[in-house]
Tab-separated table of C-alpha atoms in Angstrom:
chain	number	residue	atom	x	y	z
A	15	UNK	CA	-92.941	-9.464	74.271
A	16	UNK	CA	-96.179	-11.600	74.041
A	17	UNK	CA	-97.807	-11.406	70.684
A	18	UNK	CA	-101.909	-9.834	70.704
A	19	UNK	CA	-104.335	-12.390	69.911
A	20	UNK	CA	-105.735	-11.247	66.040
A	21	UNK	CA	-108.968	-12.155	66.089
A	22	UNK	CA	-109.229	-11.968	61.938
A	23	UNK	CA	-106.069	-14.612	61.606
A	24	UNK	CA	-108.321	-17.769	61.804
A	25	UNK	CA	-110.379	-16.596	59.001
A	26	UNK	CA	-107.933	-15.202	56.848
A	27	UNK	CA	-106.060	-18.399	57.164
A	28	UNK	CA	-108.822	-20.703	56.450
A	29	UNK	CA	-109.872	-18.609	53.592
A	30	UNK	CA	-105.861	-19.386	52.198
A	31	UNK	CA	-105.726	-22.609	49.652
A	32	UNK	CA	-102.778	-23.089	50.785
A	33	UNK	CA	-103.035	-23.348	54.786
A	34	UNK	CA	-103.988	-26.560	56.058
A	35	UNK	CA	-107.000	-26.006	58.187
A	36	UNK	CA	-106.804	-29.562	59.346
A	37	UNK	CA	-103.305	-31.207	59.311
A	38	UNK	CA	-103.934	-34.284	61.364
A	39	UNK	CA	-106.015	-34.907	58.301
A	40	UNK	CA	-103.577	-34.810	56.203
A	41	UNK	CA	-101.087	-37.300	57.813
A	42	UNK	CA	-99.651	-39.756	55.236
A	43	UNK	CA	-100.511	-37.726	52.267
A	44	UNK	CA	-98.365	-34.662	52.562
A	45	UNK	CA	-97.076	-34.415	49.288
A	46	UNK	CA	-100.552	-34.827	48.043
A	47	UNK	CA	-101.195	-31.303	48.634
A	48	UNK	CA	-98.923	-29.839	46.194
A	49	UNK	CA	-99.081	-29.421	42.289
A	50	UNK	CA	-95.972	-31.187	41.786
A	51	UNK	CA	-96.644	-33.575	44.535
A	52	UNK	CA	-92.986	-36.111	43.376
A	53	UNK	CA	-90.953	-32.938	44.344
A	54	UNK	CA	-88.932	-33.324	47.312
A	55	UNK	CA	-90.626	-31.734	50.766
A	56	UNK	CA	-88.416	-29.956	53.205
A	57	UNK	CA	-90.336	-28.407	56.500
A	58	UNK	CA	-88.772	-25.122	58.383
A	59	UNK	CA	-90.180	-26.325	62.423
A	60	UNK	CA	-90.810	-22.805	63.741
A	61	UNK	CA	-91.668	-20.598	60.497
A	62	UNK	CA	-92.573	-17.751	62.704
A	63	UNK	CA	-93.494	-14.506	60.375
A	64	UNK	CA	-92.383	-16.711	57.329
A	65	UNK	CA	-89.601	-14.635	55.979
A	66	UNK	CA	-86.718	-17.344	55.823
A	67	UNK	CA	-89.875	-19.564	54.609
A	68	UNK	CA	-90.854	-17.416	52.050
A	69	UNK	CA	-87.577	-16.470	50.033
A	70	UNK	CA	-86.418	-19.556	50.352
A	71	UNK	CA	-89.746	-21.482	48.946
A	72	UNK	CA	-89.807	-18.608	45.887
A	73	UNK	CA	-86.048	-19.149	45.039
A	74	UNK	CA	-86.566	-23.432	44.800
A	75	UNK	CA	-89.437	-24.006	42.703
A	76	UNK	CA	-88.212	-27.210	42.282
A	77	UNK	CA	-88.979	-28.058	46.163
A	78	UNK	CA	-92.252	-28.546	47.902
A	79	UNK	CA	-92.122	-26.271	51.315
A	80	UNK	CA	-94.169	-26.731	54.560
A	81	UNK	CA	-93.896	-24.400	57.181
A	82	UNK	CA	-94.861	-24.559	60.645
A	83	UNK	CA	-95.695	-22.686	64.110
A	84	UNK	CA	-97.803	-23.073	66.530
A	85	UNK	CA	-100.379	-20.207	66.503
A	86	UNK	CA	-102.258	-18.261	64.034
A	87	UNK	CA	-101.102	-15.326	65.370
A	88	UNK	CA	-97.936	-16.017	64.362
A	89	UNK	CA	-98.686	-18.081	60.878
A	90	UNK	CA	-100.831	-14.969	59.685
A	91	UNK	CA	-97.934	-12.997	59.122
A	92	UNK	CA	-96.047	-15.883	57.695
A	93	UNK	CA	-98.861	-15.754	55.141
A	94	UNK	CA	-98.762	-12.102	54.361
A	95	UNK	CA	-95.210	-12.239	53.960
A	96	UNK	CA	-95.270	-15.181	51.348
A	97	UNK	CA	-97.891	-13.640	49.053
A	98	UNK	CA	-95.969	-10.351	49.714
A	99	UNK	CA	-92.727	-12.009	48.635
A	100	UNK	CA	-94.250	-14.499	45.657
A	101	UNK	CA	-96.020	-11.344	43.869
A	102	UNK	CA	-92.770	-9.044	43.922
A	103	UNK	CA	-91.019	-11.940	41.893
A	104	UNK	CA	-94.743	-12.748	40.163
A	105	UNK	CA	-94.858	-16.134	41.130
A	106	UNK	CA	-98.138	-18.391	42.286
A	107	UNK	CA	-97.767	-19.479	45.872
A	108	UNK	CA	-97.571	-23.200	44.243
A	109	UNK	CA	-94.716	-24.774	46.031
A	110	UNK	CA	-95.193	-23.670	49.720
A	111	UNK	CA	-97.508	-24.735	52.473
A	112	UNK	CA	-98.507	-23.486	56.336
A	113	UNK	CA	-99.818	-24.578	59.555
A	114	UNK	CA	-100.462	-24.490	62.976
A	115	UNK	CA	-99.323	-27.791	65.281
A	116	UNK	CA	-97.552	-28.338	68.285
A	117	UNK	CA	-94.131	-29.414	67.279
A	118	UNK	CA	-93.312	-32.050	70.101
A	119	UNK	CA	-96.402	-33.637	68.665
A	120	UNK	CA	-95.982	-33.816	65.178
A	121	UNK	CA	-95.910	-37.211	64.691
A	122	UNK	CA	-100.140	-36.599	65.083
A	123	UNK	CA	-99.614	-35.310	61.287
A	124	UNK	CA	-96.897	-37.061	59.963
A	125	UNK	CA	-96.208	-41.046	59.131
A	126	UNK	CA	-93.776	-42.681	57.427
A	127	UNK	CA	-95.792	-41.946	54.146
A	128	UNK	CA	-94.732	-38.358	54.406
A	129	UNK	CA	-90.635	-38.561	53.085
A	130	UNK	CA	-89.515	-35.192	53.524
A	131	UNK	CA	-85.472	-35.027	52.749
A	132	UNK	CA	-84.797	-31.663	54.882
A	133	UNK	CA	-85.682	-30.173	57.773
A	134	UNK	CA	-85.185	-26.484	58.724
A	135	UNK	CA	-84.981	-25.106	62.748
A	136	UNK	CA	-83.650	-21.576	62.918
A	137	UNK	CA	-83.829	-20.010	66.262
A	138	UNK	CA	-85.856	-22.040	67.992
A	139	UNK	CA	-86.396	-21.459	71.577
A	140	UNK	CA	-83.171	-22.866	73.637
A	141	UNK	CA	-85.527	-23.548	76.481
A	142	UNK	CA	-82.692	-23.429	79.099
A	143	UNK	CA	-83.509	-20.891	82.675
A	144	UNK	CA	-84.255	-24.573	84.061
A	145	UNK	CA	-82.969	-27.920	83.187
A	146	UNK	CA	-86.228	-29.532	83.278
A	147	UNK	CA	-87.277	-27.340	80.551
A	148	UNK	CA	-84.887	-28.837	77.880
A	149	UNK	CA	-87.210	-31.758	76.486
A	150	UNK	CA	-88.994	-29.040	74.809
A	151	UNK	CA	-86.006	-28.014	72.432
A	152	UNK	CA	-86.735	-28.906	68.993
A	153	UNK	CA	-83.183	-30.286	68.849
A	154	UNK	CA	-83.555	-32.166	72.006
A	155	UNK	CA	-82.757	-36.139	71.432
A	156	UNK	CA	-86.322	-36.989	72.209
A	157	UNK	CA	-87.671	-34.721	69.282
A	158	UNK	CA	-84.533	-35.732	66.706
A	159	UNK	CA	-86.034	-39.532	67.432
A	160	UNK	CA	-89.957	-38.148	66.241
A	161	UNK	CA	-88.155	-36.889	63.377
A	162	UNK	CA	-86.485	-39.863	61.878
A	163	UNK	CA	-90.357	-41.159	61.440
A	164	UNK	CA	-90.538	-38.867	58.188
A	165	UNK	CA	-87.127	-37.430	57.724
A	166	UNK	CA	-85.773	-39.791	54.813
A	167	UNK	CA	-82.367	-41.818	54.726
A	168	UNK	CA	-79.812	-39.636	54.076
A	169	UNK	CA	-82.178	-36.532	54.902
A	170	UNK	CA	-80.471	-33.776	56.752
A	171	UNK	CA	-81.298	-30.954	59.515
A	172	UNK	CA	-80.065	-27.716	59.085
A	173	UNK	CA	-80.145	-25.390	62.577
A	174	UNK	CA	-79.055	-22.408	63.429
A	175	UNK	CA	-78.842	-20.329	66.710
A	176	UNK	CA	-77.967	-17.478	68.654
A	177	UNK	CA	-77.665	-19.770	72.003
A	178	UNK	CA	-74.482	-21.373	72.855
A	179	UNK	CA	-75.367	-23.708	75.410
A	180	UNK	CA	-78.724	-24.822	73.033
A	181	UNK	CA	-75.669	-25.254	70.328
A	182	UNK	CA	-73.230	-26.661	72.178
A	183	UNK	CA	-76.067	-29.381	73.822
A	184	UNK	CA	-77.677	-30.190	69.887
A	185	UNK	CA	-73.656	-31.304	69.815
A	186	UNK	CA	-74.589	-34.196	71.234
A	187	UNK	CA	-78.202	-34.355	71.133
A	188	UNK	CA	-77.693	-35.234	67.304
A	189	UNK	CA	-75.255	-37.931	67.446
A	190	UNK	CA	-77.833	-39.609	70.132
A	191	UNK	CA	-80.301	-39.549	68.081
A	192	UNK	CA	-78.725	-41.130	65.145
A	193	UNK	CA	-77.547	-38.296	62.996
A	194	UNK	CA	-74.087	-37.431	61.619
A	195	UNK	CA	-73.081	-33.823	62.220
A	196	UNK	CA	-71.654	-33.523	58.311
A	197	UNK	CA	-70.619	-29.504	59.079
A	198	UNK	CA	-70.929	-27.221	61.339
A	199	UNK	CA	-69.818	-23.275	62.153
A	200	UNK	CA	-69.659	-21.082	65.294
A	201	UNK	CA	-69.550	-18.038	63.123
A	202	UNK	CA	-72.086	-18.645	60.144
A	203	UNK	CA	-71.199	-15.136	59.087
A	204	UNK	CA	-67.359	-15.696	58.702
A	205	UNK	CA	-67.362	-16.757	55.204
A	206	UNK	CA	-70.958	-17.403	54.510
A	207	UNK	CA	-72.295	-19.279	52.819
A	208	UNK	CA	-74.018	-18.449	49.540
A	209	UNK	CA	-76.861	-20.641	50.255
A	210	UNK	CA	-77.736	-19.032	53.690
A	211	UNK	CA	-80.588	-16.400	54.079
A	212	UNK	CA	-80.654	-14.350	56.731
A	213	UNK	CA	-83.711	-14.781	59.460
A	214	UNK	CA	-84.940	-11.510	61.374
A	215	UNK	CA	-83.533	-12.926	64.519
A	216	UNK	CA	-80.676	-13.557	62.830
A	217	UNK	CA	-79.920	-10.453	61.522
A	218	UNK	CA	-81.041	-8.426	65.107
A	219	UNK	CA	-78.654	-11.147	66.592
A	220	UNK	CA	-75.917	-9.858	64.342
A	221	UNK	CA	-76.626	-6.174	64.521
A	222	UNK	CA	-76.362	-7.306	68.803
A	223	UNK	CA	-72.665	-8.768	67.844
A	224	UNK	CA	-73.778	-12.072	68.609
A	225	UNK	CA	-72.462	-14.736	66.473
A	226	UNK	CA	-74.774	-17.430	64.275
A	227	UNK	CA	-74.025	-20.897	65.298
A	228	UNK	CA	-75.087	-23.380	62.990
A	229	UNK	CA	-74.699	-26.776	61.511
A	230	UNK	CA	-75.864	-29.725	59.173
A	231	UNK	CA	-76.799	-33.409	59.952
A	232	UNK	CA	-77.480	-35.881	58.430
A	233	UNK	CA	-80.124	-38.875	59.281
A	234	UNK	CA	-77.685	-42.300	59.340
A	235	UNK	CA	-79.228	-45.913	59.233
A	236	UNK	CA	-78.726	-47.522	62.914
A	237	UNK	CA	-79.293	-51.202	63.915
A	238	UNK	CA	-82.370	-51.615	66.050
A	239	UNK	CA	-83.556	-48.725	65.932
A	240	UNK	CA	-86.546	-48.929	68.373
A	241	UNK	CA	-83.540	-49.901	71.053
A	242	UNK	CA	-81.084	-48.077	70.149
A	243	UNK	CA	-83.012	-44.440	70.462
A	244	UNK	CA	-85.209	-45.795	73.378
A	245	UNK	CA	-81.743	-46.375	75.378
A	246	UNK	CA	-80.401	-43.213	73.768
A	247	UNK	CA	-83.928	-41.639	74.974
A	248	UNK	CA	-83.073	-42.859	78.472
A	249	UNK	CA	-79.814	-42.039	79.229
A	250	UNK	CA	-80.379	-38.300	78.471
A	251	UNK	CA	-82.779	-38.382	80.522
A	252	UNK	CA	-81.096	-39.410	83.450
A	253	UNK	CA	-78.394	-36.858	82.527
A	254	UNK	CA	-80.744	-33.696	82.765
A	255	UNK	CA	-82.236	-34.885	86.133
A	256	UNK	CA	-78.835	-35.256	87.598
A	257	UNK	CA	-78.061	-31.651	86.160
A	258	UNK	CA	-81.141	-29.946	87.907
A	259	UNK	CA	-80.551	-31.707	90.898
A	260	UNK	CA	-77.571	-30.549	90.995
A	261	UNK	CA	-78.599	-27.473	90.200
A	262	UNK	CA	-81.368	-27.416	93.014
A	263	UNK	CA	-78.878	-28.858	95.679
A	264	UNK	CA	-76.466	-25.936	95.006
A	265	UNK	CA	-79.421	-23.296	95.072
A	266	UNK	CA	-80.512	-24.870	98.239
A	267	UNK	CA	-76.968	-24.764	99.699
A	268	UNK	CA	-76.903	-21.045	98.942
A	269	UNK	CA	-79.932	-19.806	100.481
A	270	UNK	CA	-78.709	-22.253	103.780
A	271	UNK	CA	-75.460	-20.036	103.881
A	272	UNK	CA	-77.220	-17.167	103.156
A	273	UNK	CA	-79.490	-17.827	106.382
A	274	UNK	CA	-76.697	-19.019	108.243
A	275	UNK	CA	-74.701	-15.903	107.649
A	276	UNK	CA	-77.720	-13.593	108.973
A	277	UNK	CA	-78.020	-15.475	111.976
C-alpha cells in the first residue's frame, strides 16, 4: 500500500534539532553533529518508521546513530517513534540522527571523512519481479562498493530479510564486493540472538511463518581496489543481463507456443 503524502512532515522535521535538513551539507563532517562526536557511528539504510532505529539508538548510548529513508513521509514517523521511545526510558534524543536521501546516491553525503564502523539494512526491498531491477538492492555489489567509501576497515554490515532469492544473491554480492561473510543464519529466530531486535516486518514476517534470513560481514582490505571492484562491478553486470535475457527469450518462446497452439 502506497503511503499518503503528510503535508505537516516537512515542517515538523525541520523544526527537529536532530534531522538534517540538508545532508549533502554535511558530507565529511558527520560525526560533527553529535555531542559526543569520537563515538563510533553506525547508519540503519532504510530506517522506515524508526522502530529498530530507535530502541536500538536508546539501548547504546555509547554509539552515535544515523538513520535513513528516503521520504518524509516515512522519516516523520521514524521521528515520533524515537522521541516516543527516548521519553519512556527518559533519555535526550542525544545519540541518534535522521534523514531523507536516496540511498544509491549516498556517496552525495558521505566521504571518506565520515568513518562509520556498522551499517544496518533490514528488509530492504529485494527488488526482484525483473532482473533488470536488481542494481537497486541495497546489497547489490554496486552499492556494497559505495559503501566501502565510509564503512571503516574491519567495519561490518548486518542484513536481514524475509526474501530468499535477495538472501541467497547478497551470498555472493558480498564476497564481490570485498566483504567477508563472518556469520550468517537462515532462521534468525532459531536460537536468537540476544542482541537482535525485532523490526515490524520482521515480526509480521514471523507471525506469516516466514523465516528471518540474516547475516554479518565484514569490510576486508583488497589490493587495488579501484580494479578490483570495477572488474567485480562488471562481471555482475554481465551476469544479470544474461539472466533477463534469458528470462525474456523464454517469455518470448512461451507466448510463440502459445500462438502456435491456437492456430
Amino acid at each position: 500500500m502506497r503511503m499518503r503524502f503528510k503535508p505537516y512532515a516537512r515542517p515538523e522535521l525541520l523544526a527537529t534539532d536532530w534531522h538534517a535538513h540538508t545532508p549533502i551539507e554535511n558530507r565529511g563532517r558527520w560525526h560533527q553533529r553529535f555531542v559526543r562526536p569520537d563515538a563510533p557511528l553506525h547508519l540503519e539504510l532504510g530506517c522506515g518508521k524508526g522502530g529498530f532505529l530507535a530502541r536500538l539508538a536508546s539501548s547504546h548510548p555509547e554509539n552515535n546513530y544515523l538513520g535513513i529513508d528516503i521520504t518524509d513521509k516515512v522519516l516523520i514517523l521514524a521521528k515520533r517513534n524515537i522521541e516516543r521511545i527516548y521519553a519512556e526510558k527518559g533519555l535526550p534524543v542525544d545519540n541518534v540522527q535522521i534523514m531523507s536521501l536516496d540511498i544509491e546516491r549516498i556517496l552525495n553525503a558521505f566521504s571518506e571523512e565520515d568513518t562509520v564502523q556498522r551499517i544496518y539494512i533490514n528488509f530492504c526491498n529485494p527488488w526482484n519481479r525483473k532482473h533488470a531491477h536488481k542494481k537497486h538492492r541495497l546489497t547489490h555489489t554496486r552499492q556494497l562498493a559505495l559503501y566501502r567509501t565510509f564503512l571503516e576497515k574491519d567495519g561490518e554490515i548486518w542484513f536481514k530479510t524475509d526474501d530468499e532469492d535477495l538472501f541467497n544473491d547478497s551470498l555472493e554480492y558480498f564476497p564481490e564486493a570485498g566483504f567477508e561473510i563472518t556469520w550468517s543464519t537462515r532462521d534468525l529466530h532459531q536460537n536468537e540472538p540476544e542482541w537482535n531486535i525485532r523490526t515490524e516486518h520482521e515480526a509480521m514476517f514471523t507471525e506469516q511463518g516466514i523465516k528471518t534470513k540474516a547475516l554479518i560481514a565484514r569490510r576486508i582490505t583488497l589490493d587495488n581496489e579501484d580494479a578490483f571492484l570495477k572488474a567485480a562491478i562488471e562481471k555482475r553486470t554481465a551476469i544479470e543481463k544474461a539472466e533477463s535475457a534469458a528470462i525474456k527469450a523464454a517469455e518470448e518462446a512461451r507466448i510463440a507456443a502459445k500462438k502456435e497452439k491456437k492456430a
